[in-house]
Tab-separated table of C-alpha atoms and ligand atoms in Angstrom:
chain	number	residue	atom	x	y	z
K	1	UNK	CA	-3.226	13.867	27.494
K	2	UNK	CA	-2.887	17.199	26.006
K	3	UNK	CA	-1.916	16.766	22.812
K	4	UNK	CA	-1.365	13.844	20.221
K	5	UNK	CA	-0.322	13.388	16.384
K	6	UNK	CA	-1.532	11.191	13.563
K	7	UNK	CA	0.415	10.305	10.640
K	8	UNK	CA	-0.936	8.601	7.479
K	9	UNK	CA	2.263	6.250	6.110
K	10	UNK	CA	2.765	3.865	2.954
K	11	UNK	CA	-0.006	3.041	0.151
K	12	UNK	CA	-2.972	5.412	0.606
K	13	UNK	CA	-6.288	3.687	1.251
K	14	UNK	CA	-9.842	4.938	1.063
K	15	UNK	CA	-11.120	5.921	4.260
K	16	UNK	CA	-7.943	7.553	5.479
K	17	UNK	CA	-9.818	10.726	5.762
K	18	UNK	CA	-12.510	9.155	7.301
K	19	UNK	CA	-10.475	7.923	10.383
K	20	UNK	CA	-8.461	11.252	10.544
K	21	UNK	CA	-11.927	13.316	10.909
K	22	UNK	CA	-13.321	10.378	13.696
K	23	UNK	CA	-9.616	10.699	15.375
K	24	UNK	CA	-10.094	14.722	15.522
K	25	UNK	CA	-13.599	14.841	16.749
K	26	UNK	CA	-12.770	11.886	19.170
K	27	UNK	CA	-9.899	13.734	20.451
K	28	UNK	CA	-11.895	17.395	20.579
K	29	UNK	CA	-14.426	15.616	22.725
K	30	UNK	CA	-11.588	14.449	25.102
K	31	UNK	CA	-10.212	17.814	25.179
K	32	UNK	CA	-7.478	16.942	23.202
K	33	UNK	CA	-5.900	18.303	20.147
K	34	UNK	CA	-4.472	16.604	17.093
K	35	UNK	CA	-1.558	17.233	14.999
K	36	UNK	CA	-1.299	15.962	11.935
K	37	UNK	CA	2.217	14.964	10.326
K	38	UNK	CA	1.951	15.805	6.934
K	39	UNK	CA	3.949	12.991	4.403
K	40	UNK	CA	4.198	10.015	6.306
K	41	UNK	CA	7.456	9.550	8.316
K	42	UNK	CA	9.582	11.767	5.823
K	43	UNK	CA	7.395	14.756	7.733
K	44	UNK	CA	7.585	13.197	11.087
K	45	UNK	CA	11.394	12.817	10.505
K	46	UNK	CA	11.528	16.953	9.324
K	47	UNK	CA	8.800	17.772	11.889
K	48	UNK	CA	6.459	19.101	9.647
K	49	UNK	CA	3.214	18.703	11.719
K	50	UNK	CA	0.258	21.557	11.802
K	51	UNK	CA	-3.208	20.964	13.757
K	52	UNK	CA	-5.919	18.974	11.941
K	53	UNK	CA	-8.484	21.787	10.959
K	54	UNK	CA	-12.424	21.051	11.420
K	55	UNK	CA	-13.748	22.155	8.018
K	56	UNK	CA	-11.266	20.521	6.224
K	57	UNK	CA	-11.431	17.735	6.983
K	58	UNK	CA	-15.488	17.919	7.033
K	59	UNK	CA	-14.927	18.827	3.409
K	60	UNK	CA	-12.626	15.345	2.986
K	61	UNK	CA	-13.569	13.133	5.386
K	62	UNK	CA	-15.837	11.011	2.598
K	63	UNK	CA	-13.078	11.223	-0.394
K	64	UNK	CA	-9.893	8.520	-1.275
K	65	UNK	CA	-6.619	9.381	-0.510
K	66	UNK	CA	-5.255	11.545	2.620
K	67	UNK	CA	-5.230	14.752	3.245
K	68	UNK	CA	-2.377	14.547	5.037
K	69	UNK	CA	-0.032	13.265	2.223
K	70	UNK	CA	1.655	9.960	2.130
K	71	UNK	CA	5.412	8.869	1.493
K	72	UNK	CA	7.285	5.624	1.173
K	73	UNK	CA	9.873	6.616	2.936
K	74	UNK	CA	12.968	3.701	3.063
K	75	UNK	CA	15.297	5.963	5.627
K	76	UNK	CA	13.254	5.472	8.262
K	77	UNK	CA	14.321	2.028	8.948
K	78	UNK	CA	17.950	3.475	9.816
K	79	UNK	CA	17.087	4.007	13.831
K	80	UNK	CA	19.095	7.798	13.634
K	81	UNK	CA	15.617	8.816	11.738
K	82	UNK	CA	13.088	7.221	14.549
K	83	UNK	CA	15.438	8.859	17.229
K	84	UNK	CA	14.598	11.958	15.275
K	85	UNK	CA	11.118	11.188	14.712
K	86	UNK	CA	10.811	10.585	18.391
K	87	UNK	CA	12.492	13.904	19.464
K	88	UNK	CA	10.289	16.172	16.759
K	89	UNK	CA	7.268	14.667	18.576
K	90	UNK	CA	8.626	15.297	22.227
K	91	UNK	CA	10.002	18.750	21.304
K	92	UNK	CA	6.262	19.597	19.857
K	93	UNK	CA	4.917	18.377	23.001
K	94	UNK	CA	3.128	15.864	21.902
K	95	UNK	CA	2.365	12.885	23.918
K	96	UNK	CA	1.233	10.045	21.754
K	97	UNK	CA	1.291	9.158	18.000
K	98	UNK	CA	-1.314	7.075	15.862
K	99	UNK	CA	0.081	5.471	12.718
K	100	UNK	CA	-2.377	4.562	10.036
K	101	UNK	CA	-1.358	2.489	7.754
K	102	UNK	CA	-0.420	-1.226	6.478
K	103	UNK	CA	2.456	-3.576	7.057
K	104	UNK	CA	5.519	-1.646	6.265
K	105	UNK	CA	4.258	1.671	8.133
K	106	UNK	CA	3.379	-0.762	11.715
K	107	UNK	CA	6.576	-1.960	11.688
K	108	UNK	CA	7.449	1.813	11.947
K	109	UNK	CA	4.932	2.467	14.625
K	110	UNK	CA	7.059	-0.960	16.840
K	111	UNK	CA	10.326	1.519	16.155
K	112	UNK	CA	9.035	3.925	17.767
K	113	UNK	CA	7.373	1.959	20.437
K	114	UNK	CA	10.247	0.083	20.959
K	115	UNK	CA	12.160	3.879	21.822
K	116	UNK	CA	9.889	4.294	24.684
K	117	UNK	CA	6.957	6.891	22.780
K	118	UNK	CA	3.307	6.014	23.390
K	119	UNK	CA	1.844	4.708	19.746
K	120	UNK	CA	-1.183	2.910	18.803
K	121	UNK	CA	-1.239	1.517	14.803
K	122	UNK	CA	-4.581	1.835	12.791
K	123	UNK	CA	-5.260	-1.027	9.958
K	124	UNK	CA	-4.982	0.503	6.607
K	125	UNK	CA	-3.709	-1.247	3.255
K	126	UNK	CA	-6.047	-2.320	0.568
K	127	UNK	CA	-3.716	-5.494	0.521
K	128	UNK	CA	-5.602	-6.749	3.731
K	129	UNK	CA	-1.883	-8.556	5.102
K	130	UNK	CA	-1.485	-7.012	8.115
K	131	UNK	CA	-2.062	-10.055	10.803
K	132	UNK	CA	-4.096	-10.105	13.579
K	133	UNK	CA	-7.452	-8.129	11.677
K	134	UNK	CA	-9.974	-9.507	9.763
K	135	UNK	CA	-10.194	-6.514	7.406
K	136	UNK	CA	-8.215	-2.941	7.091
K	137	UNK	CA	-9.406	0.369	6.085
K	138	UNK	CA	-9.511	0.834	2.153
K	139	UNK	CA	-9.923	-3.238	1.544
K	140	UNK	CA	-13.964	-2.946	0.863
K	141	UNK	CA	-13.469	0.038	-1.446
K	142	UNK	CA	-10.756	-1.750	-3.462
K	143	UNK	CA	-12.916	-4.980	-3.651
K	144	UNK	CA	-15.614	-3.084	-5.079
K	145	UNK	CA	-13.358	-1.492	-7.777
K	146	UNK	CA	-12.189	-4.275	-8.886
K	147	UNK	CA	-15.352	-6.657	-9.286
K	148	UNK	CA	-17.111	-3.462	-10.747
K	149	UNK	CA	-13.833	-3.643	-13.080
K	150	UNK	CA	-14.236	-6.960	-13.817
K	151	UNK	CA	-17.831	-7.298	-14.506
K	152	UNK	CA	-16.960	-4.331	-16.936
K	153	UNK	CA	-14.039	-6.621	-18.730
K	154	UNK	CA	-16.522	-9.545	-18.663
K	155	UNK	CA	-18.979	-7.511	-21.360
K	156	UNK	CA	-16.544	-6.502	-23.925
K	157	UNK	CA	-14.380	-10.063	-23.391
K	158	UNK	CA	-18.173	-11.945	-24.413
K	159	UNK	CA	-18.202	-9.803	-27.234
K	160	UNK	CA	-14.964	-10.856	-28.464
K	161	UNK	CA	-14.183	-14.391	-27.249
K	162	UNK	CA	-11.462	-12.781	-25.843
K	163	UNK	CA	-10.049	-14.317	-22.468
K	164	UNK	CA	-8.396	-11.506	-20.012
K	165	UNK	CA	-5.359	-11.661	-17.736
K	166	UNK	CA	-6.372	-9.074	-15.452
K	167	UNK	CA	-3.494	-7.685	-12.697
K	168	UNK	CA	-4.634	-6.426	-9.329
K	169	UNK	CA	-3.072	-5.406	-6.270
K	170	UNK	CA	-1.736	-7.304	-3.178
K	171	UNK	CA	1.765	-7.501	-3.426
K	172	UNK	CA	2.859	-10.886	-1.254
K	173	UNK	CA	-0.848	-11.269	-0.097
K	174	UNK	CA	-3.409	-13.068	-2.756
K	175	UNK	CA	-6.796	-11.883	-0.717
K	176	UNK	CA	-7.808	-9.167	-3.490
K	177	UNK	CA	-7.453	-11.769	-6.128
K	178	UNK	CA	-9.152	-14.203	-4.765
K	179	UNK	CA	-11.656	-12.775	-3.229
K	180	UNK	CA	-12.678	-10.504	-6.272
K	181	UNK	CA	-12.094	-13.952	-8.431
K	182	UNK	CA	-14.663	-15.789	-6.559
K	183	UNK	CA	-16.766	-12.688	-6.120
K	184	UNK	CA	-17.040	-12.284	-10.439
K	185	UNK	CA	-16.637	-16.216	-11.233
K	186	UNK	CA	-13.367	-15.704	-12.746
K	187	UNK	CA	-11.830	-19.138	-14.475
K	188	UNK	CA	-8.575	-18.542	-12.908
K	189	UNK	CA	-7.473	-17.168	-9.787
K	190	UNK	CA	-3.634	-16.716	-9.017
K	191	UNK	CA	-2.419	-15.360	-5.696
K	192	UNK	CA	1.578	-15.695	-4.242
K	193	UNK	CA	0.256	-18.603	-1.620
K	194	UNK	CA	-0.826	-20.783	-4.674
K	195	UNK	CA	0.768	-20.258	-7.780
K	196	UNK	CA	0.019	-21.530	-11.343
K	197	UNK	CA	2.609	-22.253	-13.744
K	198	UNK	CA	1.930	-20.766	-17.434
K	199	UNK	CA	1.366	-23.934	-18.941
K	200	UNK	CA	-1.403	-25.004	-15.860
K	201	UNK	CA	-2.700	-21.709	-16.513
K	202	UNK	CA	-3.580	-22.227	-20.669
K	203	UNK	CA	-4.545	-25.599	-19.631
K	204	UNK	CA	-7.539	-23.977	-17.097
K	205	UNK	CA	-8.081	-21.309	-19.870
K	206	UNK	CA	-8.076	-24.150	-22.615
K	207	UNK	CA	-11.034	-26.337	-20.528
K	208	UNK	CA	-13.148	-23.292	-19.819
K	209	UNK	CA	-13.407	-23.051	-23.721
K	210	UNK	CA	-13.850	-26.542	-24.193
K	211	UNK	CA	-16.860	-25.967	-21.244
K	212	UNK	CA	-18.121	-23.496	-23.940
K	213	UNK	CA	-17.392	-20.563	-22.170
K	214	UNK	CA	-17.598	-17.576	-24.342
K	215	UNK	CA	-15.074	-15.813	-22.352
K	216	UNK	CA	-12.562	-16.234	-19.549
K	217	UNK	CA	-10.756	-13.941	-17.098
K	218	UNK	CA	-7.947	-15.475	-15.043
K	219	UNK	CA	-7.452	-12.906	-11.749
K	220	UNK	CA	-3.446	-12.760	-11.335
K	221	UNK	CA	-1.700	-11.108	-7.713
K	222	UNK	CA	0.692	-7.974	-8.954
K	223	UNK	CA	3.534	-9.849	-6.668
K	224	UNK	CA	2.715	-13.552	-8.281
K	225	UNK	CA	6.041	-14.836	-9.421
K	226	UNK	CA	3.908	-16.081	-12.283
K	227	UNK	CA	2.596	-12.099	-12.771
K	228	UNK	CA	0.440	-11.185	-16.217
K	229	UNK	CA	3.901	-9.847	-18.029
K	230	UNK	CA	5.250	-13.656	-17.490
K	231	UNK	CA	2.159	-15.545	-18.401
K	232	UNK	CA	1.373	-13.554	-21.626
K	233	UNK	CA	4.678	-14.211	-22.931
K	234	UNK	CA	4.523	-17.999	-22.252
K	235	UNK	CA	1.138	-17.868	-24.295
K	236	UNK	CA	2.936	-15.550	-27.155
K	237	UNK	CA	6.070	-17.232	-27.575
K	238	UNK	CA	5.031	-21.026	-27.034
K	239	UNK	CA	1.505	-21.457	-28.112
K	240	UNK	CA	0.405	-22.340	-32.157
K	241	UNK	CA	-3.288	-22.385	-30.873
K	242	UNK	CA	-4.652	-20.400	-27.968
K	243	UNK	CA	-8.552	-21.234	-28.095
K	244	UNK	CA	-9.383	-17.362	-27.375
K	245	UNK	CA	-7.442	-14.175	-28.334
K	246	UNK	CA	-5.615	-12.624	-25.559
K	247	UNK	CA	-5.880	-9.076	-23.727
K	248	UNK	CA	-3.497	-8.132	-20.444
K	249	UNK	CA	-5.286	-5.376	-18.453
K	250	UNK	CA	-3.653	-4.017	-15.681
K	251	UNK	CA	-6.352	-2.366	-13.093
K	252	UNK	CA	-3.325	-0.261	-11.250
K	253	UNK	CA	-3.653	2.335	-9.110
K	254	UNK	CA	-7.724	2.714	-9.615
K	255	UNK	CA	-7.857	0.622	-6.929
K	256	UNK	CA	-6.708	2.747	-4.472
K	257	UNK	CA	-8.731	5.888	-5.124
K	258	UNK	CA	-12.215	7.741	-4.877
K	259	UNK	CA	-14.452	7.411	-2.415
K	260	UNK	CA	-14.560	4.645	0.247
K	261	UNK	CA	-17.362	2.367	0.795
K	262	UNK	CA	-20.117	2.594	3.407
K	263	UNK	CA	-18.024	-0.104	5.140
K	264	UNK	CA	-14.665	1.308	4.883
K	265	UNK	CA	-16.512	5.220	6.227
K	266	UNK	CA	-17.799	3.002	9.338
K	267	UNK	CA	-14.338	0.858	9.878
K	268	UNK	CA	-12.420	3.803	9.969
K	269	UNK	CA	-14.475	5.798	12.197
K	270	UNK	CA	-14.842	3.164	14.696
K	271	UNK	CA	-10.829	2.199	14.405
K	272	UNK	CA	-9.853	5.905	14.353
K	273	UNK	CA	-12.091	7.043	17.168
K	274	UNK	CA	-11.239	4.332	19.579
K	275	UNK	CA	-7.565	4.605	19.079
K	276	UNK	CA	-7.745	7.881	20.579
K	277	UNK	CA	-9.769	6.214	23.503
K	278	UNK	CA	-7.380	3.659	23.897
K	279	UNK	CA	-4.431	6.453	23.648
K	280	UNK	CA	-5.750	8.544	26.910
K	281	UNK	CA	-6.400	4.865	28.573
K	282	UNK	CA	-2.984	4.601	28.399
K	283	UNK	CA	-2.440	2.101	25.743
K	284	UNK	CA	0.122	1.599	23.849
K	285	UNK	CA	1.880	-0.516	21.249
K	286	UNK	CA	-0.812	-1.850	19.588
K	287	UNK	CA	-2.667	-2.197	16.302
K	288	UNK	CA	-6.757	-1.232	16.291
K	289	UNK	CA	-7.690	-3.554	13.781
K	290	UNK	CA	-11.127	-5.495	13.662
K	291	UNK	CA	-11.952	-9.294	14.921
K	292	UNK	CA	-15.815	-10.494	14.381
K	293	UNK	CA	-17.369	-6.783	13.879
K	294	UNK	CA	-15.892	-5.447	17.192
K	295	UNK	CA	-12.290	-3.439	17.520
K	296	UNK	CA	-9.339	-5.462	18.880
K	297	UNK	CA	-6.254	-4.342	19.645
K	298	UNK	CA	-2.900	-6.504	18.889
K	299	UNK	CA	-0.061	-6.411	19.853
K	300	UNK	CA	1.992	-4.868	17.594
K	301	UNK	CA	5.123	-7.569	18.020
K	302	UNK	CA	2.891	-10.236	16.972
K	303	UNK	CA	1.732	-7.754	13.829
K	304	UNK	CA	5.209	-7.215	12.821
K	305	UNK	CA	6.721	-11.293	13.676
K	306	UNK	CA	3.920	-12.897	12.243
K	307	UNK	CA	2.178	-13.653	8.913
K	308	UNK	CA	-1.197	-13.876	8.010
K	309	UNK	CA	-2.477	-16.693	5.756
K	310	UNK	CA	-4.365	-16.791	3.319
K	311	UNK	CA	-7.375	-19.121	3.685
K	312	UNK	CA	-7.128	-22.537	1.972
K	313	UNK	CA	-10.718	-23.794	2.359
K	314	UNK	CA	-11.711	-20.004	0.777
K	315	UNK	CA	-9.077	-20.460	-1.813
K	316	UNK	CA	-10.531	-24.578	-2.350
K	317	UNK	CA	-13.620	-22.766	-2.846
K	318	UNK	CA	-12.619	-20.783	-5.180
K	319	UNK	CA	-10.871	-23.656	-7.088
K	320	UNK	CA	-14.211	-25.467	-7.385
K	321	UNK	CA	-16.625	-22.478	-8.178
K	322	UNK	CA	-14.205	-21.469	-11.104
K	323	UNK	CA	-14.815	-25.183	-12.693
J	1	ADP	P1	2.516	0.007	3.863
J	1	ADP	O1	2.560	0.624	5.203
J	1	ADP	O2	1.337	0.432	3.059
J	1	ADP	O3	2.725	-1.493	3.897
J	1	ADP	P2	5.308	0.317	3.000
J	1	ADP	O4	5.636	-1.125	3.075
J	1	ADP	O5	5.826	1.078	1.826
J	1	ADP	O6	3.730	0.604	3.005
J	1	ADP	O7	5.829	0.998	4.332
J	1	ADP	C1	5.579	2.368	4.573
J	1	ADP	C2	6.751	2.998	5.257
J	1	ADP	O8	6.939	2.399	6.545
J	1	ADP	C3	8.090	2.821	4.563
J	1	ADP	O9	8.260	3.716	3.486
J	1	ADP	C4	9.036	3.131	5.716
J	1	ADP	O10	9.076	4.531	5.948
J	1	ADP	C5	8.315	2.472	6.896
J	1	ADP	N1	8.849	1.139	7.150
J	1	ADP	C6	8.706	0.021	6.400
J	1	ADP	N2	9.372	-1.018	6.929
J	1	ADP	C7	9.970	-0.551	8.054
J	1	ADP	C8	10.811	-1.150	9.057
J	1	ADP	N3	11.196	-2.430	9.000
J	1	ADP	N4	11.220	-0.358	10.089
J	1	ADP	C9	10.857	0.938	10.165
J	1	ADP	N5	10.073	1.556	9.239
J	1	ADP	C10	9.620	0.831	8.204
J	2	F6P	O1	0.570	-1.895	-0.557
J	2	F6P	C1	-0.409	-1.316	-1.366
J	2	F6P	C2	-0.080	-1.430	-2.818
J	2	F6P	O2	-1.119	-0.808	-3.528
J	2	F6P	C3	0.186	-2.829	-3.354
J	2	F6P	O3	-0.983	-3.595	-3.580
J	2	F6P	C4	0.913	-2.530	-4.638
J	2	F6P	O4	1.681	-3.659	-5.019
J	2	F6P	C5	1.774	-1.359	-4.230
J	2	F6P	O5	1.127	-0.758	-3.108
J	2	F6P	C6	1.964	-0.320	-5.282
J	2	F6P	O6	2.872	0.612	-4.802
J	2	F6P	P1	3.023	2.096	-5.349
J	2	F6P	O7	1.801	2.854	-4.989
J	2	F6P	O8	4.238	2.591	-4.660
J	2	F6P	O9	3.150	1.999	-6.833
């Protein structure tokens, strides 16, 4: 192989950067060189690639987001766009793609596989829903942004007897909230997989007062059908007596910058680097994700067909520490 691109497509994660510099110097050592699509598949669509530059990405490779830009980018389900996609990358000369990013941008990455071009998917969503890998890039940072978040909310809710309903990411996948509920001890944890009703929800609140608790946080998924907004105004419009006053806080998009973990530098050199490998082995339609501290490769049918679950003894555990 002469010549391959990377694109960086949906939510940005921390350690983006990190796999593009490991997918460069990987591919320089192979005698290869790397184009990088600029805007997720909006550029690849318009062709907008230029060659990934050494000292920039030396300068970025330990920063959040992507150099590279990111899009959400609906028109690229319509098959006339990968046809395009696939003909910009043909007509540049290039002879394989990597695609990092999370659920929505792999099944992309199957498009295009499925139109005969060579492409090998890198995990990366701080939702951690893509099946088939333990863990994907930007997951460790987010974790740590959020229990540093929460450990913050946990000071000034003591303070004030206050009890918090604090939002973070994950969209149809609970694994942020529950594992940053059982990381901080938070009194309620509420993910899409298992959902609390409002009322279920004052009642846990409610007990952890009666338990003497000076405080309470209840963790809440942004894509629970019971989400913050909806439990809030149960508690507004239908409670006389709530046992602590009530704050909503909304962690957002925080989670998804600055810097990535030690972790999330190492995943996404090892997954970024040995994509390339796996490129010039002649690999292709598959997912470099991570299975029991080695890479694994899936295929990427089974990434797009399947779901992953979301553990039930993990989320029993987190039932019973939260007591
Ligand atoms: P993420 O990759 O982080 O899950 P999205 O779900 O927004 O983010 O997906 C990123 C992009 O992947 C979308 O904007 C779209 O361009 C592309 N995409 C999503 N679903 C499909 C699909 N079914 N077929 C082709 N492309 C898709
Ligand atoms: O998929 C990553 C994610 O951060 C989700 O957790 C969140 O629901 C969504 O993206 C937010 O999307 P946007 O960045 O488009 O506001």
């Amino acid at each position: 192989m002469k010549r391959i691109a990377v694109v960086t497509s949906g939510g940005d994660a921390p350690g983006m950067n990190a796999a593009l510099n490991s997918i460069y110097q990987m591919g320089t050592d192979l005698g290869i060189e790397v184009m990088g699509v600029r805007r997720g598949y909006e550029g690849l669509v318009e062709g907008d690639m230029v060659a990934l530059q050494h000292r920039e990405l030396r300068e970025n490779m330990n920063e959040g987001g992507t150099i590279l830009g990111s899009a959400r980018f609906e028109l690229f389900k319509d098959e006339e766009a990968q046809l395009r996609a696939v003909r910009n990358l043909r007509d540049a000369d290039v002879e394989g793609l990597l695609v990092i990013g999370g659920d929505g941008s792999q099944r992309g990455s199957f498009a295009i596989h499925r139109h005969g071009f060579p492409v090998i998917g890198i995990a990366s969503t701080v939702d951690n829903d893509l099946y088939g890998t333990d863990i994907s890039i930007g997951v460790d940072t987010a974790l740590n942004t959020i229990i540093e978040s929460l450990d913050r909310i946990g000071t000034t809710a003591e303070s004030h007897r206050r009890a918090f309903l604090v939002e973070v990411m994950g969209r149809k996948y609970g694994y942020l909230a529950l594992m940053s509920g059982i990381a901080s001890g938070a009194e309620v944890i509420i993910t899409p997989e298992f959902e609390m009703e409002p009322p279920e929800v004052v009642r846990e609140l409610h007990l952890a007062h009666e338990r003497g608790n000076r405080y309470a946080i209840a963790v809440v998924t942004d894509g629970a059908k019971n989400n913050v907004r909806k439990i809030e105004e149960y508690i507004r419009e239908h409670l006389d007596e709530f046992h602590f006053e009530l704050r909503v806080t909304i962690l957002g998009h925080v989670q998804r910058g600055g810097p990535p973990t030690v972790f999330d530098r190492y995943l996404a050199t090892r997954l970024g680097s040995s994509a390339v490998q796996a490129l010039q082995d002649g690999k292709k339609g598959v997912l470099a994700g991570w299975k029991c501290y080695e890479v694994e490769y899936i295929p990427l049918e089974d990434v797009v067909s399947k779901r992953k679950e979301l553990s039930v003894s993990l989320w029993r555990l987190g039932q019973m520490l939260s007591k």
